[in-house]
């Protein structure tokens, strides 16, 4: 428990005004006081009477350890903002930093503006304390509920990548990013440092990383706190930064050091940006950063029951666990809280004293009120071209070939152009924009790259709308930060490797779910995925590249938030792209292949089909007024191809068999209307799939998902799904479908088996298809490519 | 196309014998020749006749870019092994490095020993070429099929963490780990560098990282290749290494530099280990590493059609794409292959010339034959204590309280002790071993930590069986490397954050699936997860910590490989722990809470119940000979608690209602026997769940999984599942179940609703339960903790 008041005069010889720091120190004390209050108190918020057990919460939940450091930084950033009129937001990386962020936004007033029930008086303070980690209250992390936050402190590791996402295309913004030394051990954070190779001093804002070394995680020291300072210096220099160290535990010295360090860092950022913008030349500078080494649980109890607490992991959570039951501990808590001298901080009405309130920035300069941290309010709709203008002309189904993603690339190029001036659209991808055939965009933009550029490099520039780095985590995190601050984007990725960001997806979905329930949070643009180079066309890359399971994870999330589209060809993909880029507060997943393949729908039909989400392809079927004998359903481009090929085989072999073809674009139509807003009514579902005929369903991913989505439907017992069965290797494209029994022959055989009693002709056809399968294997094994009849097959309507 | 032959004399003045390097250069040429051959040739393997279109494969699949560098390293490592009798394995990080790894193991003979059909003669070489990326052949990555590999080069990013896993507790092993500069951009790789803070020079082997900067990914430069050398030097120094740079493109110079660099690195490793082992003192040294900067596609065509190819990303895959169709390109290919001078490498029978063959190490010193790379062969079973001896005494169900994971921790402590000498068991966790209440293990071991240790640290030592770092990726990767080299382990993790390793889990499952199909791959110990701090008891940490979806991903994988256990109490957890640690070639997931709770089964009952996988808890039910009116089923500890509480409420309110309680421990019993080896027969399933009575199923995770697993069962229409519905926040434990409608009251109400026609007493009971729900909410909102009747509830049998 340190009090710095008496000796603050000592820093008179420093470059910083001591009176200013004296006040700042009290401001910090106020934030610390409010933080401890949130963790512990139900009542007696100002300690105007002696602390009693009944003032203490029955369950103590919260984390003190990181909080005083976060408060220290907040107070010093306020000083910077005021002195320099900075446009700054605060990304709070450390987990459980909630008490600090809430305390500071309460002190500056932004909290009460959003939550008027938490007023700036004694009653408000009581309510503030009570709601923290309390049922019906607020969580212990910086979270969607926290004003000024674009970042949930829960999972750890994404602070820096979110900060960069916020800074891109926001040239006047400075994003202060506090990185906990625990989260610094995570993979994403470790890679995030290299984000500075993608940040332009001309067109983007600045990120000021503040690595907060308080030395401990839950029960362990942290790696970066326990290596030599010189090694840490080398590491951060190697990451491209100029580190400024602020180290110590004496508040007096630390205030002076921190103020000077931040002034130095800001001077440096200004100099970098001014020079780059004056010359219009963006070379990668060595950006400043701060290393703040301060005790964990700073200003808290030094020891409890003889055990080291301040400056150790024991202060990670609630340092005093039983003040309600243990009188001595209650006394320690009271002493601790009184050490901040609350009477000197708050007046009789519980209001922050005027000389301290004057330290906070004003209006939207307050970090809790900065518009970038509620980015939906800044969001401007994308200017969209007419997606119909990129349509592939399809005179009749199957009559032309096309590349779906390349077609989409042409549309993206135009989107890039139409929004070039607004600078509010980016495309992220792990080195795969060209490989995924979105390369038409390079006609209107480049890949942004701030590291060295060689004369022979292609589409690499200091400015560009495409961001490529071989880290799905960085792509995802950058895009999240970009969207959360009010912009738009697309993440294109190999389907199998999107699992790398499963957990980030989860956290973003959780953020959206909570945000949607907060009226003051403005809707942000949807997070749009294009998953391509998908499982069925990874025959050449082998088993490690074959996994369609991401959508299963997606389907676990709240129906409000997630959408999954499986456009079967280019024109349907255009519709889906247009649709997804216009939505907000959602996560849209589009799965579409990049290989040339037959096109099925002209633009008008594609629009009608996509708007319905699922429909009968009458042109492909053979039913009459009495309805079908069998429904051949499909979702996904390769399943659609194989289904149509199976239908072709069946119609030739068994002309009397009445087949209906149903294609599903919007997977969520399969769920009941009660489960998902896009779900078909039962009547509409039955109108497509019938109430009682066998359905052979070829599906892009793991078959279970279709069962899961349809298990409440009338006909679900009759739905026989084929999809990826986790069989794969390096082979031919068609053999991939055979390995998983989703090829045309297996589908045709299953249709015959399910309809039954089709007579000898069917048995003959069945035998023929079996024989084709065996011929297939002999052929590919001998020739290394698919049989000509498979390679050259085309729909003959 | 460089030929170094003429000028190799120039390095006479170097420290390395030029004749040795001359031979080594030819060996490299042989490997390069075989690599190109694999990518292109169907026939004419030795080019003993002019190259014709029909000699070329119809589909060219493969990656040349990284291969010559990998071959260069392999040849030089062979030299090191021979000169120093090293026990060394080669972890090949770069994707699509297959041609190189296969070429080298073929040259050294280990390939043909495993695959005799690929003999060391012309026919064998033809077969070697043909099988590569060919249906029925082998994949393009270093993969399970590749001798000497413990690492799939597919997804990228895990090379270094696998290398460390292999080196732990293998003091005589040197793991050479080639890191591609593409994968170096990934999160996991970026964090992996810090693994050296966990490697003991006394007890562990050495990892020699070789950062291979060839400058490009698929279509982009790489970050580490485009920053200043001094910045890269700082970065690697900051990671704790002493980097040795080998840079250039002239083979002559490069051979000399590489040989010297590797000698220096090995000298340094030897010196470090000798000093540490002599003194028995393990301080963290600055380990050497190599930075190899060489052209992408080195020795390949410099230009094709006037476009830069060697030393650029255009050589990433197949540099000449159409030699079958384009005569000029065919000629370039032939020239390229002949530039290696095959007649000078292979004799008339296609055998590697004797003077070159003599360069490879012999026997198990060959990296393709090193036993560590087929670790199952080295695996020794763990010495296991009798798990019964840790049992909690449970005189009757619900009569005592216990902490499941702490009980497991006592068993783990004994496992650690019994296997202390064998040093073949480790426990990984992201800073959560104590938090997850496995801390009894600290009575017999510590956390290993090679960074600074302070006197007040607890259970932190230079040697220990517990590894903690705040990176799930590192925990997972270390454990994979450890298992793949024949050891055992457990990964304990917060349930929500295990999603961080979804993709690593996928890749390991794929590795196991393929390995199981290879008779020469010996079974390795299973990868065991303990998921704790689970969704239902993350009320205090909030929504970001609440996600039970990992098991959904697991259930997508091959039935042979995955098992999911949900032990409801401590004794069942003991059984599951014992069982999982004895299995091999599987991935076992155990989900169990850490909070104190009522215990249900004594040890004998626990064993019988777990062996069956699912069973009726007769002591809890109220059915008579006519069978139940309703089945109350449960899987997971909290669902079991809520189900039993619901049953208690129902039995009190409706004594005539006949209830059966079914508990499921082994989730895979729910699947049909045809889908999973643990699946119950339909008869056995019906004997538990009935064929026609309503089933109210309280499940730990997302409800869909139960539907998915049971959708083929007779009674599946009657199975009504309650589980996590993605509703959560910071609240009380019981309120978490209420938010998701899986609490006792909702379960009891559902039972009443499903049975129907229960009369006025049931309506009364229903109204009472509804009222309890409403009271609950008022109580927690007012008091911040659960109602006393919930907190103090206990089973009264």
JSON list of N, CA and C in Angstrom, two decimals, chain A residues 662-682:
[
{"chain": "A", "resi": 662, "resn": "UNK", "atom": "N", "xyz": [-33.51, -31.14, -55.85]},
{"chain": "A", "resi": 662, "resn": "UNK", "atom": "CA", "xyz": [-33.61, -29.97, -54.97]},
{"chain": "A", "resi": 662, "resn": "UNK", "atom": "C", "xyz": [-32.21, -29.48, -54.66]},
{"chain": "A", "resi": 663, "resn": "UNK", "atom": "N", "xyz": [-31.99, -28.21, -54.85]},
{"chain": "A", "resi": 663, "resn": "UNK", "atom": "CA", "xyz": [-30.70, -27.64, -54.51]},
{"chain": "A", "resi": 663, "resn": "UNK", "atom": "C", "xyz": [-30.87, -26.65, -53.35]},
{"chain": "A", "resi": 664, "resn": "UNK", "atom": "N", "xyz": [-29.92, -26.73, -52.42]},
{"chain": "A", "resi": 664, "resn": "UNK", "atom": "CA", "xyz": [-29.97, -25.86, -51.24]},
{"chain": "A", "resi": 664, "resn": "UNK", "atom": "C", "xyz": [-28.77, -24.92, -51.27]},
{"chain": "A", "resi": 665, "resn": "UNK", "atom": "N", "xyz": [-29.04, -23.62, -51.26]},
{"chain": "A", "resi": 665, "resn": "UNK", "atom": "CA", "xyz": [-27.97, -22.62, -51.23]},
{"chain": "A", "resi": 665, "resn": "UNK", "atom": "C", "xyz": [-27.75, -22.13, -49.80]},
{"chain": "A", "resi": 666, "resn": "UNK", "atom": "N", "xyz": [-28.86, -21.83, -49.15]},
{"chain": "A", "resi": 666, "resn": "UNK", "atom": "CA", "xyz": [-28.81, -21.28, -47.80]},
{"chain": "A", "resi": 666, "resn": "UNK", "atom": "C", "xyz": [-29.10, -22.42, -46.84]},
{"chain": "A", "resi": 667, "resn": "UNK", "atom": "N", "xyz": [-28.05, -22.91, -46.21]},
{"chain": "A", "resi": 667, "resn": "UNK", "atom": "CA", "xyz": [-28.18, -24.12, -45.41]},
{"chain": "A", "resi": 667, "resn": "UNK", "atom": "C", "xyz": [-29.18, -23.96, -44.28]},
{"chain": "A", "resi": 668, "resn": "UNK", "atom": "N", "xyz": [-29.33, -22.75, -43.81]},
{"chain": "A", "resi": 668, "resn": "UNK", "atom": "CA", "xyz": [-30.19, -22.52, -42.65]},
{"chain": "A", "resi": 668, "resn": "UNK", "atom": "C", "xyz": [-31.68, -22.67, -42.98]},
{"chain": "A", "resi": 669, "resn": "UNK", "atom": "N", "xyz": [-32.01, -22.74, -44.27]},
{"chain": "A", "resi": 669, "resn": "UNK", "atom": "CA", "xyz": [-33.41, -23.02, -44.63]},
{"chain": "A", "resi": 669, "resn": "UNK", "atom": "C", "xyz": [-33.83, -24.40, -44.14]},
{"chain": "A", "resi": 670, "resn": "UNK", "atom": "N", "xyz": [-32.89, -25.29, -43.95]},
{"chain": "A", "resi": 670, "resn": "UNK", "atom": "CA", "xyz": [-33.24, -26.66, -43.56]},
{"chain": "A", "resi": 670, "resn": "UNK", "atom": "C", "xyz": [-33.77, -26.75, -42.14]},
{"chain": "A", "resi": 671, "resn": "UNK", "atom": "N", "xyz": [-33.32, -25.83, -41.28]},
{"chain": "A", "resi": 671, "resn": "UNK", "atom": "CA", "xyz": [-33.80, -25.84, -39.90]},
{"chain": "A", "resi": 671, "resn": "UNK", "atom": "C", "xyz": [-35.26, -25.39, -39.85]},
{"chain": "A", "resi": 672, "resn": "UNK", "atom": "N", "xyz": [-35.94, -25.76, -38.77]},
{"chain": "A", "resi": 672, "resn": "UNK", "atom": "CA", "xyz": [-37.32, -25.28, -38.64]},
{"chain": "A", "resi": 672, "resn": "UNK", "atom": "C", "xyz": [-37.31, -23.76, -38.49]},
{"chain": "A", "resi": 673, "resn": "UNK", "atom": "N", "xyz": [-38.43, -23.21, -38.90]},
{"chain": "A", "resi": 673, "resn": "UNK", "atom": "CA", "xyz": [-38.59, -21.76, -38.78]},
{"chain": "A", "resi": 673, "resn": "UNK", "atom": "C", "xyz": [-38.50, -21.34, -37.32]},
{"chain": "A", "resi": 674, "resn": "UNK", "atom": "N", "xyz": [-38.82, -22.23, -36.40]},
{"chain": "A", "resi": 674, "resn": "UNK", "atom": "CA", "xyz": [-38.74, -21.87, -34.98]},
{"chain": "A", "resi": 674, "resn": "UNK", "atom": "C", "xyz": [-37.30, -21.80, -34.50]},
{"chain": "A", "resi": 675, "resn": "UNK", "atom": "N", "xyz": [-36.39, -22.45, -35.21]},
{"chain": "A", "resi": 675, "resn": "UNK", "atom": "CA", "xyz": [-35.00, -22.47, -34.75]},
{"chain": "A", "resi": 675, "resn": "UNK", "atom": "C", "xyz": [-34.14, -21.40, -35.42]},
{"chain": "A", "resi": 676, "resn": "UNK", "atom": "N", "xyz": [-34.51, -21.05, -36.63]},
{"chain": "A", "resi": 676, "resn": "UNK", "atom": "CA", "xyz": [-33.67, -20.09, -37.36]},
{"chain": "A", "resi": 676, "resn": "UNK", "atom": "C", "xyz": [-34.55, -19.18, -38.20]},
{"chain": "A", "resi": 677, "resn": "UNK", "atom": "N", "xyz": [-34.24, -17.90, -38.23]},
{"chain": "A", "resi": 677, "resn": "UNK", "atom": "CA", "xyz": [-35.08, -16.98, -39.01]},
{"chain": "A", "resi": 677, "resn": "UNK", "atom": "C", "xyz": [-35.16, -17.33, -40.49]},
{"chain": "A", "resi": 678, "resn": "UNK", "atom": "N", "xyz": [-34.15, -18.01, -41.02]},
{"chain": "A", "resi": 678, "resn": "UNK", "atom": "CA", "xyz": [-34.20, -18.41, -42.42]},
{"chain": "A", "resi": 678, "resn": "UNK", "atom": "C", "xyz": [-34.86, -19.78, -42.62]},
{"chain": "A", "resi": 679, "resn": "UNK", "atom": "N", "xyz": [-35.22, -20.45, -41.54]},
{"chain": "A", "resi": 679, "resn": "UNK", "atom": "CA", "xyz": [-35.77, -21.79, -41.65]},
{"chain": "A", "resi": 679, "resn": "UNK", "atom": "C", "xyz": [-37.09, -21.81, -42.43]},
{"chain": "A", "resi": 680, "resn": "UNK", "atom": "N", "xyz": [-37.24, -22.81, -43.29]},
{"chain": "A", "resi": 680, "resn": "UNK", "atom": "CA", "xyz": [-38.50, -22.96, -44.02]},
{"chain": "A", "resi": 680, "resn": "UNK", "atom": "C", "xyz": [-39.58, -23.43, -43.06]},
{"chain": "A", "resi": 681, "resn": "UNK", "atom": "N", "xyz": [-40.80, -23.04, -43.32]},
{"chain": "A", "resi": 681, "resn": "UNK", "atom": "CA", "xyz": [-41.92, -23.63, -42.58]},
{"chain": "A", "resi": 681, "resn": "UNK", "atom": "C", "xyz": [-41.96, -25.11, -42.93]},
{"chain": "A", "resi": 682, "resn": "UNK", "atom": "N", "xyz": [-42.62, -25.89, -42.10]},
{"chain": "A", "resi": 682, "resn": "UNK", "atom": "CA", "xyz": [-42.72, -27.32, -42.39]},
{"chain": "A", "resi": 682, "resn": "UNK", "atom": "C", "xyz": [-43.43, -27.56, -43.71]}
]
